[in-house]
Amino acid sequence: MSLFRPDYYVSNFENINIDRLKKRGIRLLLCDIDNTLVAFNDPESNEKVKRFLRKVEENGIHVALCSNAAPARAKRFARDLDVDKVYYLSFKPLSRNIKKAMKHYNVSPNQTALLGDQLMTDMLGGHLAGIYTILTAPIIEKDKWDTQINRFFEGFIYRHFEKKNILKKGEFDD
Ligand SMILES: [Mg+2]
């Protein structure tokens, strides 16, 4: 179960304390797109996301997108957000693309973080790759059909965490 447990839990990407990442020695932040940076059905990014990513980069941390989305959607966001590396069809929790990204930026697992909104893809994928994991509450409650299936199982994990006093949904670290 601890493979699903985030290292850092925030309500929104804007509330991420970048100093906290710097203190941990994070050099690369991989960001999920859907329901992490924008609503899953939102065709466009926005100024808030751009501002956040720029702020991360200004702090000396590389930013790349690591999404399970299809190429067209992922690439459009990368272009829009001026992010130079985008990994799509990542099939998280598989860690193949996370490893590719670490290689590209020449960073180790303990210098890498993954920001995402799902326990079963993002948190598990991050832990399997041995990197730091940041969980955000999803931007909107609605999800794509395949995510709805994950959310169903996610419910059990959240209840387990709550029972064991490990993590409570909605009780953020920020
Ligand atoms: Mg997502």
Short mmCIF file of C-alpha atoms and ligand atoms in Angstrom, two decimals:
data_model
loop_
_atom_site.label_atom_id
_atom_site.label_comp_id
_atom_site.label_asym_id
_atom_site.label_seq_id
_atom_site.Cartn_x
_atom_site.Cartn_y
_atom_site.Cartn_z
CA MET A 1 0.00 0.00 0.00
CA SER A 2 2.86 2.39 0.70
CA LEU A 3 3.56 2.38 -3.04
CA PHE A 4 0.42 4.45 -3.49
CA ARG A 5 1.24 6.92 -0.75
CA PRO A 6 2.33 10.38 -1.91
CA ASP A 7 5.38 12.02 -0.41
CA TYR A 8 3.72 15.41 -0.61
CA TYR A 9 0.01 16.17 -0.92
CA VAL A 10 -1.30 19.51 -2.16
CA SER A 11 -4.71 20.92 -3.02
CA ASN A 12 -3.47 22.54 -6.21
CA PHE A 13 -0.22 22.79 -8.20
CA GLU A 14 -0.06 26.48 -7.32
CA ASN A 15 0.35 25.57 -3.66
CA ILE A 16 3.49 23.53 -4.18
CA ASN A 17 6.28 24.92 -2.07
CA ILE A 18 9.15 25.06 -4.53
CA ASP A 19 11.66 25.59 -1.73
CA ARG A 20 10.62 22.24 -0.34
CA LEU A 21 11.56 20.63 -3.66
CA LYS A 22 14.84 22.53 -3.83
CA LYS A 23 15.75 21.46 -0.30
CA ARG A 24 15.23 17.86 -1.34
CA GLY A 25 17.56 18.40 -4.27
CA ILE A 26 14.90 18.01 -6.95
CA ARG A 27 16.21 18.96 -10.41
CA LEU A 28 13.43 17.64 -12.62
CA LEU A 29 9.67 17.93 -12.17
CA LEU A 30 7.55 15.65 -14.33
CA CYS A 31 3.96 16.82 -14.60
CA ASP A 32 0.90 14.83 -15.43
CA ILE A 33 -1.52 16.90 -17.54
CA ASP A 34 -5.12 15.75 -17.16
CA ASN A 35 -6.77 16.88 -13.95
CA THR A 36 -3.35 17.86 -12.61
CA LEU A 37 -2.54 20.98 -14.62
CA VAL A 38 -5.89 21.35 -16.42
CA ALA A 39 -9.29 19.67 -16.35
CA PHE A 40 -9.19 16.43 -18.34
CA ASN A 41 -11.69 17.81 -20.86
CA ASP A 42 -10.11 21.24 -21.17
CA PRO A 43 -8.59 21.65 -24.62
CA GLU A 44 -6.31 24.48 -23.57
CA SER A 45 -3.84 25.37 -20.89
CA ASN A 46 -3.97 28.71 -19.12
CA GLU A 47 -1.87 31.48 -17.63
CA LYS A 48 -1.88 29.96 -14.15
CA VAL A 49 -0.20 26.81 -15.44
CA LYS A 50 2.30 28.78 -17.49
CA ARG A 51 3.18 30.99 -14.52
CA PHE A 52 3.69 27.98 -12.28
CA LEU A 53 5.94 26.11 -14.72
CA ARG A 54 8.00 29.23 -15.35
CA LYS A 55 8.43 29.73 -11.61
CA VAL A 56 9.65 26.14 -11.22
CA GLU A 57 12.17 26.63 -14.02
CA GLU A 58 13.37 29.93 -12.59
CA ASN A 59 14.24 27.94 -9.48
CA GLY A 60 16.60 25.77 -11.48
CA ILE A 61 14.26 22.79 -11.82
CA HIS A 62 13.61 21.36 -15.30
CA VAL A 63 9.98 20.76 -16.23
CA ALA A 64 8.69 18.05 -18.55
CA LEU A 65 5.23 16.64 -19.16
CA CYS A 66 4.62 12.96 -18.50
CA SER A 67 1.10 11.99 -19.49
CA ASN A 68 -0.88 8.94 -20.39
CA ALA A 69 -2.73 11.10 -22.93
CA ALA A 70 -2.61 10.63 -26.66
CA PRO A 71 0.17 12.37 -28.62
CA ALA A 72 -1.96 15.14 -30.14
CA ARG A 73 -3.26 16.40 -26.81
CA ALA A 74 0.04 16.07 -24.98
CA LYS A 75 2.02 17.77 -27.74
CA ARG A 76 -0.42 20.64 -27.97
CA PHE A 77 0.04 21.34 -24.26
CA ALA A 78 3.79 21.12 -24.51
CA ARG A 79 3.79 23.66 -27.32
CA ASP A 80 1.35 25.88 -25.54
CA LEU A 81 3.29 25.74 -22.27
CA ASP A 82 6.65 26.06 -23.95
CA VAL A 83 7.88 22.84 -22.35
CA ASP A 84 10.56 21.22 -24.43
CA LYS A 85 10.03 17.61 -23.46
CA VAL A 86 6.73 15.80 -23.45
CA TYR A 87 6.24 12.11 -22.79
CA TYR A 88 2.83 10.88 -23.93
CA LEU A 89 1.17 7.43 -23.89
CA SER A 90 3.27 6.86 -20.80
CA PHE A 91 1.08 4.04 -19.51
CA LYS A 92 1.82 5.04 -15.94
CA PRO A 93 2.29 3.18 -13.58
CA LEU A 94 4.87 1.83 -16.03
CA SER A 95 8.07 3.75 -15.41
CA ARG A 96 9.54 3.58 -18.90
CA ASN A 97 8.94 7.25 -19.73
CA ILE A 98 9.98 8.41 -16.28
CA LYS A 99 13.30 6.64 -16.78
CA LYS A 100 13.64 8.11 -20.28
CA ALA A 101 13.13 11.59 -18.85
CA MET A 102 15.73 11.07 -16.11
CA LYS A 103 18.19 9.92 -18.72
CA HIS A 104 17.47 12.89 -20.98
CA TYR A 105 17.99 15.40 -18.17
CA ASN A 106 20.82 13.41 -16.67
CA VAL A 107 19.29 13.27 -13.20
CA SER A 108 18.99 10.49 -10.65
CA PRO A 109 15.75 9.20 -9.12
CA ASN A 110 16.31 11.19 -5.94
CA GLN A 111 16.58 14.38 -8.01
CA THR A 112 13.28 13.72 -9.77
CA ALA A 113 9.67 14.38 -8.77
CA LEU A 114 6.36 13.48 -10.36
CA LEU A 115 3.27 15.61 -9.89
CA GLY A 116 -0.06 13.90 -10.58
CA ASP A 117 -3.64 13.46 -9.43
CA GLN A 118 -3.98 9.67 -9.32
CA LEU A 119 -2.76 7.07 -6.85
CA MET A 120 -2.88 4.12 -9.22
CA THR A 121 -1.02 5.69 -12.12
CA ASP A 122 1.01 8.68 -10.91
CA MET A 123 1.89 7.78 -7.31
CA LEU A 124 2.48 4.11 -8.04
CA GLY A 125 4.44 4.89 -11.21
CA GLY A 126 6.58 7.41 -9.37
CA HIS A 127 7.37 5.04 -6.51
CA LEU A 128 8.18 2.18 -8.87
CA ALA A 129 10.70 4.50 -10.51
CA GLY A 130 12.08 5.44 -7.08
CA ILE A 131 11.28 9.14 -7.39
CA TYR A 132 9.59 11.75 -5.17
CA THR A 133 5.81 11.87 -5.61
CA ILE A 134 3.50 14.86 -5.31
CA LEU A 135 -0.24 14.27 -5.26
CA THR A 136 -2.66 17.03 -6.10
CA ALA A 137 -6.42 16.96 -5.72
CA PRO A 138 -7.91 16.63 -9.21
CA ILE A 139 -8.86 19.90 -10.93
CA ILE A 140 -12.41 18.65 -11.48
CA GLU A 141 -14.25 15.68 -10.01
CA LYS A 142 -15.28 14.37 -13.41
CA ASP A 143 -12.96 11.93 -15.18
CA LYS A 144 -12.45 10.11 -18.43
CA TRP A 145 -14.01 6.60 -18.42
CA ASP A 146 -10.74 4.75 -17.83
CA THR A 147 -9.86 7.05 -14.96
CA GLN A 148 -13.28 6.42 -13.42
CA ILE A 149 -12.31 2.77 -13.09
CA ASN A 150 -9.06 3.75 -11.37
CA ARG A 151 -10.95 6.12 -9.09
CA PHE A 152 -13.17 3.28 -7.96
CA PHE A 153 -10.17 1.30 -6.71
CA GLU A 154 -8.52 4.47 -5.50
CA GLY A 155 -11.46 4.85 -3.12
CA PHE A 156 -10.40 1.67 -1.30
CA ILE A 157 -6.84 2.89 -0.96
CA TYR A 158 -7.91 6.25 0.42
CA ARG A 159 -10.15 4.49 2.93
CA HIS A 160 -7.28 2.23 3.95
CA PHE A 161 -4.99 5.25 4.40
CA GLU A 162 -7.61 7.01 6.42
CA LYS A 163 -8.20 4.01 8.67
CA LYS A 164 -4.48 3.65 9.32
CA ASN A 165 -4.15 7.39 9.87
CA ILE A 166 -1.66 7.66 7.02
CA LEU A 167 -3.41 10.18 4.83
CA LYS A 168 -6.81 11.77 4.73
CA LYS A 169 -8.34 12.82 1.44
CA GLY A 170 -8.54 16.60 1.43
CA GLU A 171 -6.12 17.09 4.33
CA PHE A 172 -3.25 18.64 2.48
CA ASP A 173 0.35 19.26 3.48
CA ASP A 174 0.11 22.85 2.25
MG MG B 1 -4.21 12.86 -14.40
#
